[in-house]
Tab-separated table of C-alpha atoms and ligand atoms in Angstrom:
chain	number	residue	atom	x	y	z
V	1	UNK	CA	28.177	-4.103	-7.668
V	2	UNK	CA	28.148	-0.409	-6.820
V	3	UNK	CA	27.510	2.123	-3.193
V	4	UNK	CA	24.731	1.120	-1.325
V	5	UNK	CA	22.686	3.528	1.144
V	6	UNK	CA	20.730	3.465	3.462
V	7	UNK	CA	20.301	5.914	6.671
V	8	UNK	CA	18.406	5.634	9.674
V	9	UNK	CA	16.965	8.746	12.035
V	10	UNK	CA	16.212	8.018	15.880
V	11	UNK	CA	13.805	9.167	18.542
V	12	UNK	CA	10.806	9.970	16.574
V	13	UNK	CA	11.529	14.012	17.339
V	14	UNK	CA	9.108	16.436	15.219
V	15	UNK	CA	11.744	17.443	12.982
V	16	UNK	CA	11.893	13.904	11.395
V	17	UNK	CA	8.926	15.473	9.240
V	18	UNK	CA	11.689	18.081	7.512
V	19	UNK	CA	13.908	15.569	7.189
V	20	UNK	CA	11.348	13.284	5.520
V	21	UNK	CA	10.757	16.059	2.984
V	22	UNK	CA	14.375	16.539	2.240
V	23	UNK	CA	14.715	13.005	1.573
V	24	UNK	CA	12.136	12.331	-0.898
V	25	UNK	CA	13.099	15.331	-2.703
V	26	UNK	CA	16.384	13.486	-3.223
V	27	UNK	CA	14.984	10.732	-3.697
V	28	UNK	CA	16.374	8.701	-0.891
V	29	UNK	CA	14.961	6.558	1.976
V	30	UNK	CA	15.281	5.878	5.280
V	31	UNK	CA	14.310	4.268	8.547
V	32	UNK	CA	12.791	6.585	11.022
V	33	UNK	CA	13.399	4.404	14.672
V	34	UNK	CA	10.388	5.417	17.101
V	35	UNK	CA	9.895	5.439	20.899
V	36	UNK	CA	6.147	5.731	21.892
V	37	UNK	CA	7.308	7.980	24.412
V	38	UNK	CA	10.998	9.556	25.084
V	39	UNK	CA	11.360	9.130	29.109
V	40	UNK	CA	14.380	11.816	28.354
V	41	UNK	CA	11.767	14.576	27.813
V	42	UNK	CA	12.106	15.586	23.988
V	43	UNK	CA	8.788	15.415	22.067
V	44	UNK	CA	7.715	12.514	19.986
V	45	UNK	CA	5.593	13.263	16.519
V	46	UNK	CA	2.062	12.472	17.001
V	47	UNK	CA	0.459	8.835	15.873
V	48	UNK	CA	-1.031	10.710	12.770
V	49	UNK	CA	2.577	11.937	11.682
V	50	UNK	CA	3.890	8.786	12.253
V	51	UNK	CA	1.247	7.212	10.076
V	52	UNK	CA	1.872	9.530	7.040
V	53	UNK	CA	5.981	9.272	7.101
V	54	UNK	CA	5.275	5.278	7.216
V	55	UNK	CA	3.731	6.365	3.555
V	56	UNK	CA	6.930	6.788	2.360
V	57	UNK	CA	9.596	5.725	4.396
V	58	UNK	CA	9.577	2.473	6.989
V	59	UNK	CA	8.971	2.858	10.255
V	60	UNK	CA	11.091	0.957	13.071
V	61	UNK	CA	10.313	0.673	16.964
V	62	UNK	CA	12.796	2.519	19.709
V	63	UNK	CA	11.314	0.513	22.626
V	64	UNK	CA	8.088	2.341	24.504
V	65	UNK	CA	9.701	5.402	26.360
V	66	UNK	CA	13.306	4.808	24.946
V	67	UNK	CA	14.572	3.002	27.104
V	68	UNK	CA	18.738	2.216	27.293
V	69	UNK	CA	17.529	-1.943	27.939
V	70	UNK	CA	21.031	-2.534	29.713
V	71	UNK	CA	19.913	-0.396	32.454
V	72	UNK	CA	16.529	-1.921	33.229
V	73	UNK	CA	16.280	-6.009	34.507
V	74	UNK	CA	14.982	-8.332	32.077
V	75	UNK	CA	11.141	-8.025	32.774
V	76	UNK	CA	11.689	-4.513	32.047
V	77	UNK	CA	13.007	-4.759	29.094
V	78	UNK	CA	10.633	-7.326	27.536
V	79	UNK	CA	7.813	-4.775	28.159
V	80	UNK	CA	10.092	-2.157	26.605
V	81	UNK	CA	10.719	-4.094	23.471
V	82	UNK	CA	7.486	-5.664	23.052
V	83	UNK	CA	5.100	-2.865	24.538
V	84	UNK	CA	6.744	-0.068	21.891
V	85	UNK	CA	6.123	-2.410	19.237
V	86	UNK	CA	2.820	-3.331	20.143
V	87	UNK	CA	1.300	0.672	20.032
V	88	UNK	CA	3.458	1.242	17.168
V	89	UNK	CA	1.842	-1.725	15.351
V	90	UNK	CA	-1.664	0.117	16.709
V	91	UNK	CA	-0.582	3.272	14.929
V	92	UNK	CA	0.713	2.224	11.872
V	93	UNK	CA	-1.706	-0.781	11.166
V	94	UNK	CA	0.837	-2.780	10.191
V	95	UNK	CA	3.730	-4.846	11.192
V	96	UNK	CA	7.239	-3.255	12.426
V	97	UNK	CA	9.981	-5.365	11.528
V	98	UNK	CA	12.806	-3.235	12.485
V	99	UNK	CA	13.952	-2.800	15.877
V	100	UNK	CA	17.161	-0.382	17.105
V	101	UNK	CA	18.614	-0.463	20.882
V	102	UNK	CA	18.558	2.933	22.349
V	103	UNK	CA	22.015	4.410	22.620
V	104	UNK	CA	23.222	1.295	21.627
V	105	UNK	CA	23.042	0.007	25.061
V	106	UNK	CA	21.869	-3.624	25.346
V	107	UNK	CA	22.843	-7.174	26.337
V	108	UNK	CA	22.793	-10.581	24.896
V	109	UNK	CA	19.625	-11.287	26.786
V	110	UNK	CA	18.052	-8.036	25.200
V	111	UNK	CA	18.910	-9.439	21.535
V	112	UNK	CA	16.455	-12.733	22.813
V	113	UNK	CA	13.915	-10.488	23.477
V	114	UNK	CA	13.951	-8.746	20.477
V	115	UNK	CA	14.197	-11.956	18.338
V	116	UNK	CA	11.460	-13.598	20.675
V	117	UNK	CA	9.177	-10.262	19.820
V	118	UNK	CA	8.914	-10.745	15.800
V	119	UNK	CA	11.389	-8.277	14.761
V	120	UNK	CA	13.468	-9.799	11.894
V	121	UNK	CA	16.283	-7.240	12.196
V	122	UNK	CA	17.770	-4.756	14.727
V	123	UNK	CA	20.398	-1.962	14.317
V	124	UNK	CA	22.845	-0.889	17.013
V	125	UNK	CA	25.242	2.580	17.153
V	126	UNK	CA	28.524	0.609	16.450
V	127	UNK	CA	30.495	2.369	13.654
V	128	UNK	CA	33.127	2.577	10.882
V	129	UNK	CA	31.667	0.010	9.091
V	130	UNK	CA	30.959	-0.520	5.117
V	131	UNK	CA	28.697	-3.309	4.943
V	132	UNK	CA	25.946	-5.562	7.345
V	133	UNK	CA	27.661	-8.061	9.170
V	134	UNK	CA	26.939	-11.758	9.727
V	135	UNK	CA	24.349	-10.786	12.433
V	136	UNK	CA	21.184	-9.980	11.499
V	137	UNK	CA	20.000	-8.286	15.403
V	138	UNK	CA	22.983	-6.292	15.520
V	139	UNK	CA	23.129	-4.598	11.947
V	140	UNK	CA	26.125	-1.738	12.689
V	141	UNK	CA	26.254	1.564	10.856
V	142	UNK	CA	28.760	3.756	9.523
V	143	UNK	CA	28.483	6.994	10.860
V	144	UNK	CA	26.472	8.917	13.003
V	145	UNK	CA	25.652	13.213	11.430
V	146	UNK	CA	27.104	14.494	14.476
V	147	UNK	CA	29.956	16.648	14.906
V	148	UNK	CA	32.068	14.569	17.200
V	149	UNK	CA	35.554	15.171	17.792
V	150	UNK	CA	38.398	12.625	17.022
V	151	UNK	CA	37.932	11.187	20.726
V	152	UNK	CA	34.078	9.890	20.135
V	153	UNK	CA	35.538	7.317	17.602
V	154	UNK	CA	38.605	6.177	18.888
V	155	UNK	CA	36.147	5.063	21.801
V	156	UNK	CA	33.689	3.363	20.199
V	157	UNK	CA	36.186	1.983	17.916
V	158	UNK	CA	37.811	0.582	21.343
V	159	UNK	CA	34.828	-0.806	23.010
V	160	UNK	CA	33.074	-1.862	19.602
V	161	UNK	CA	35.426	-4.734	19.010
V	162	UNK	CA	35.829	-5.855	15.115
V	163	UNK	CA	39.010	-4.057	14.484
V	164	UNK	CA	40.533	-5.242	11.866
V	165	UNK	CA	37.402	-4.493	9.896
V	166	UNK	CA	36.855	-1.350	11.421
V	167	UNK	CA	40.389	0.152	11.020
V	168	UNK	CA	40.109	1.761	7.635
V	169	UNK	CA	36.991	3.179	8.575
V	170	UNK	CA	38.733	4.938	11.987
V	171	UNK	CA	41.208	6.164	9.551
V	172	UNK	CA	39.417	8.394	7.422
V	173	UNK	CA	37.062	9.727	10.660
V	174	UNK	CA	40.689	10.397	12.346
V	175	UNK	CA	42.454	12.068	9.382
V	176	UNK	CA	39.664	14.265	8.682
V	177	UNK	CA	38.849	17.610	11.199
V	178	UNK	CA	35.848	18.630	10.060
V	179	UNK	CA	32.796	16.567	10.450
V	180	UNK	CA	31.347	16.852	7.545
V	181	UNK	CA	34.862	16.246	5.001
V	182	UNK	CA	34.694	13.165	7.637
V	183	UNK	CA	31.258	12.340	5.790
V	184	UNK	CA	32.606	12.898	2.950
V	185	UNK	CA	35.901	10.696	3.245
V	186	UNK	CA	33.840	7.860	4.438
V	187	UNK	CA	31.096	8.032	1.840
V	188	UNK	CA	33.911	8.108	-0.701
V	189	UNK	CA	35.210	5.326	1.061
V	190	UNK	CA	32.217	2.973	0.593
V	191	UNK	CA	31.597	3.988	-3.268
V	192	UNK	CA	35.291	2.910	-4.198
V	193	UNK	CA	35.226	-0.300	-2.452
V	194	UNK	CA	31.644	-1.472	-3.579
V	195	UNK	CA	30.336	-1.214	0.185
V	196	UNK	CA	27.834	-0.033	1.844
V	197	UNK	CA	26.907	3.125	3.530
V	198	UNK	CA	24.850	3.842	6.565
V	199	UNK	CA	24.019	6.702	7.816
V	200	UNK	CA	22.257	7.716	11.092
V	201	UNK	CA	21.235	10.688	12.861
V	202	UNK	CA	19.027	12.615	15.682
V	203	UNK	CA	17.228	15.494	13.559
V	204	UNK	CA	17.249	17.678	16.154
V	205	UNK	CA	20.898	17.728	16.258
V	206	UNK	CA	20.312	18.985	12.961
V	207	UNK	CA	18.524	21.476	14.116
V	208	UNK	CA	20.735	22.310	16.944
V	209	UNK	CA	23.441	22.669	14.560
V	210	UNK	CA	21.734	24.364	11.714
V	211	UNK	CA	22.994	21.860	8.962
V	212	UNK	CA	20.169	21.652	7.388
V	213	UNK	CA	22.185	23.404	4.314
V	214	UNK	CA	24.926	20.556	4.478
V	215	UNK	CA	22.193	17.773	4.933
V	216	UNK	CA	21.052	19.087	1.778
V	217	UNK	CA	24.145	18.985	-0.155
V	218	UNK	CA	25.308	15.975	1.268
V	219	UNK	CA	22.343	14.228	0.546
V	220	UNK	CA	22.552	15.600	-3.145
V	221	UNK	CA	26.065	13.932	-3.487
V	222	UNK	CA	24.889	10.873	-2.329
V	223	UNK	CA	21.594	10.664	-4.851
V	224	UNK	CA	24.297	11.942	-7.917
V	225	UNK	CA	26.345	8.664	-6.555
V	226	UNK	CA	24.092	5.977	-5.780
V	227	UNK	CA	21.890	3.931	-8.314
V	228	UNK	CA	18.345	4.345	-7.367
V	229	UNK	CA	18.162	0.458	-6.442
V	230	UNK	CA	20.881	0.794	-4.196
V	231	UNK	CA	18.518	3.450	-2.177
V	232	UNK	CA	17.428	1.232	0.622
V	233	UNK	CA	15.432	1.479	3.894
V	234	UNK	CA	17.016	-0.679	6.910
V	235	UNK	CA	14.574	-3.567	6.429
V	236	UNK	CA	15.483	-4.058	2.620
V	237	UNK	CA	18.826	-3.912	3.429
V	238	UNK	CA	18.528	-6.663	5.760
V	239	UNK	CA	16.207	-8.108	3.870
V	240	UNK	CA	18.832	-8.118	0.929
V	241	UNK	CA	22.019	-9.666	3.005
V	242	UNK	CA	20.424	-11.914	5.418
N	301	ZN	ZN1	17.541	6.932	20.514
């Protein structure tokens, strides 16, 4: 047993391209999560930039217009779920397996739908953790590139549930200040204790930020740590534990 990783980038924004590029030249991959259309006005890459990361990395649906499903009634949110994986299938000419819940916000009617659609996994925002869970529709993450302060995680921590799991994970985000020793800590973290570590991100918060330069040397760190057949996209993760 050793680290595994695997990262996931939402919403499809244009920048998803750079990030593609510094991930293959680290030799890591990903899951890039992607809305047909983002109703919340940022750009989405065009269906010929879609096809040529799906090359290399896999491609998971976002619902159509990224849509939070717990704010829409249940006919609603079957178009969302099935209607963005639909035209994603169209542009990819394939199938998409994965599915993750925009901003994390769904109920357990919404997990149905997503089942009922043909996805055979789905990822959600909760955090702090170091492997998959028992539930193959709510996959949960570790940690989210984003410099939060200390307040971000003690309330998803609260409202998350799975505490006693979860604990050693809000330890290391609370004792560390800076965001990106917080990386750090929690990458460390997973590589002592054989678990697993999953990353996920918007790239343009990356942009935003400018930490491209950190991205790069954190991603570094993690290709000097992880075997390469511990590299994993979301759907080979689940594909691995479930
Ligand atoms: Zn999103």
């Amino acid at each position: 047993m050793s680290v595994t990783f695997t990262c996931s980038i939402d919403d499809g924004h244009p920048s998803d391209l750079k990030v593609a590029e510094l991930l293959a030249r680290h030799g890591l991959t990903g899951t890039f999560y992607v809305p047909i259309k983002n109703r919340e006005g940022p750009p989405v890459m065009a269906p010929s930039e879609i096809r040529a990361l799906s090359d290399q990395f896999e491609i998971g649906s976002h619902t159509y217009d990224h849509c939070f499903l717990k704010s829409v009634n249940i006919v609603e949110s079957h178009f969302q779920v099935t209607e963005g994986k639909k035209q994603l299938e169209d542009i990819l000419g394939k199938q998409v397996k994965g599915f993750c819940y925009p901003g994390g916000k769904y109920r357990p009617g919404d997990v149905e739908i997503v089942k009922a659609s043909g996805f055979k996994y789905a990822r959600t925002t909760v955090n702090l953790c170091f492997d998959v869970g028992v539930k193959p529709y709510e996959m949960p993450t570790t940690v989210q590139l984003y410099p939060h302060n200390r307040n971000v995680y003690l309330r998803n921590f609260a409202k998350s549930g799975d505490w006693m799991k979860r604990q050693k994970g809000l330890g290391y985000a609370m004792l560390e200040k800076d965001w990106t020793r917080r990386l750090y800590a929690l990458f460390d973290h997973a590589t002592r204790s054989n678990g697993c570590f999953h990353l996920w991100w918007h790239s343009k918060d990356i942009e935003e930020h400018q930490a491209w330069g950190e991205l790069d040397r954190f991603f570094s760190y993690v290709s000097t740590n992880v075997r390469p057949e511990n590299r994993l996209t979301n759907g080979e993760l689940a594909e691995r534990y479930f």
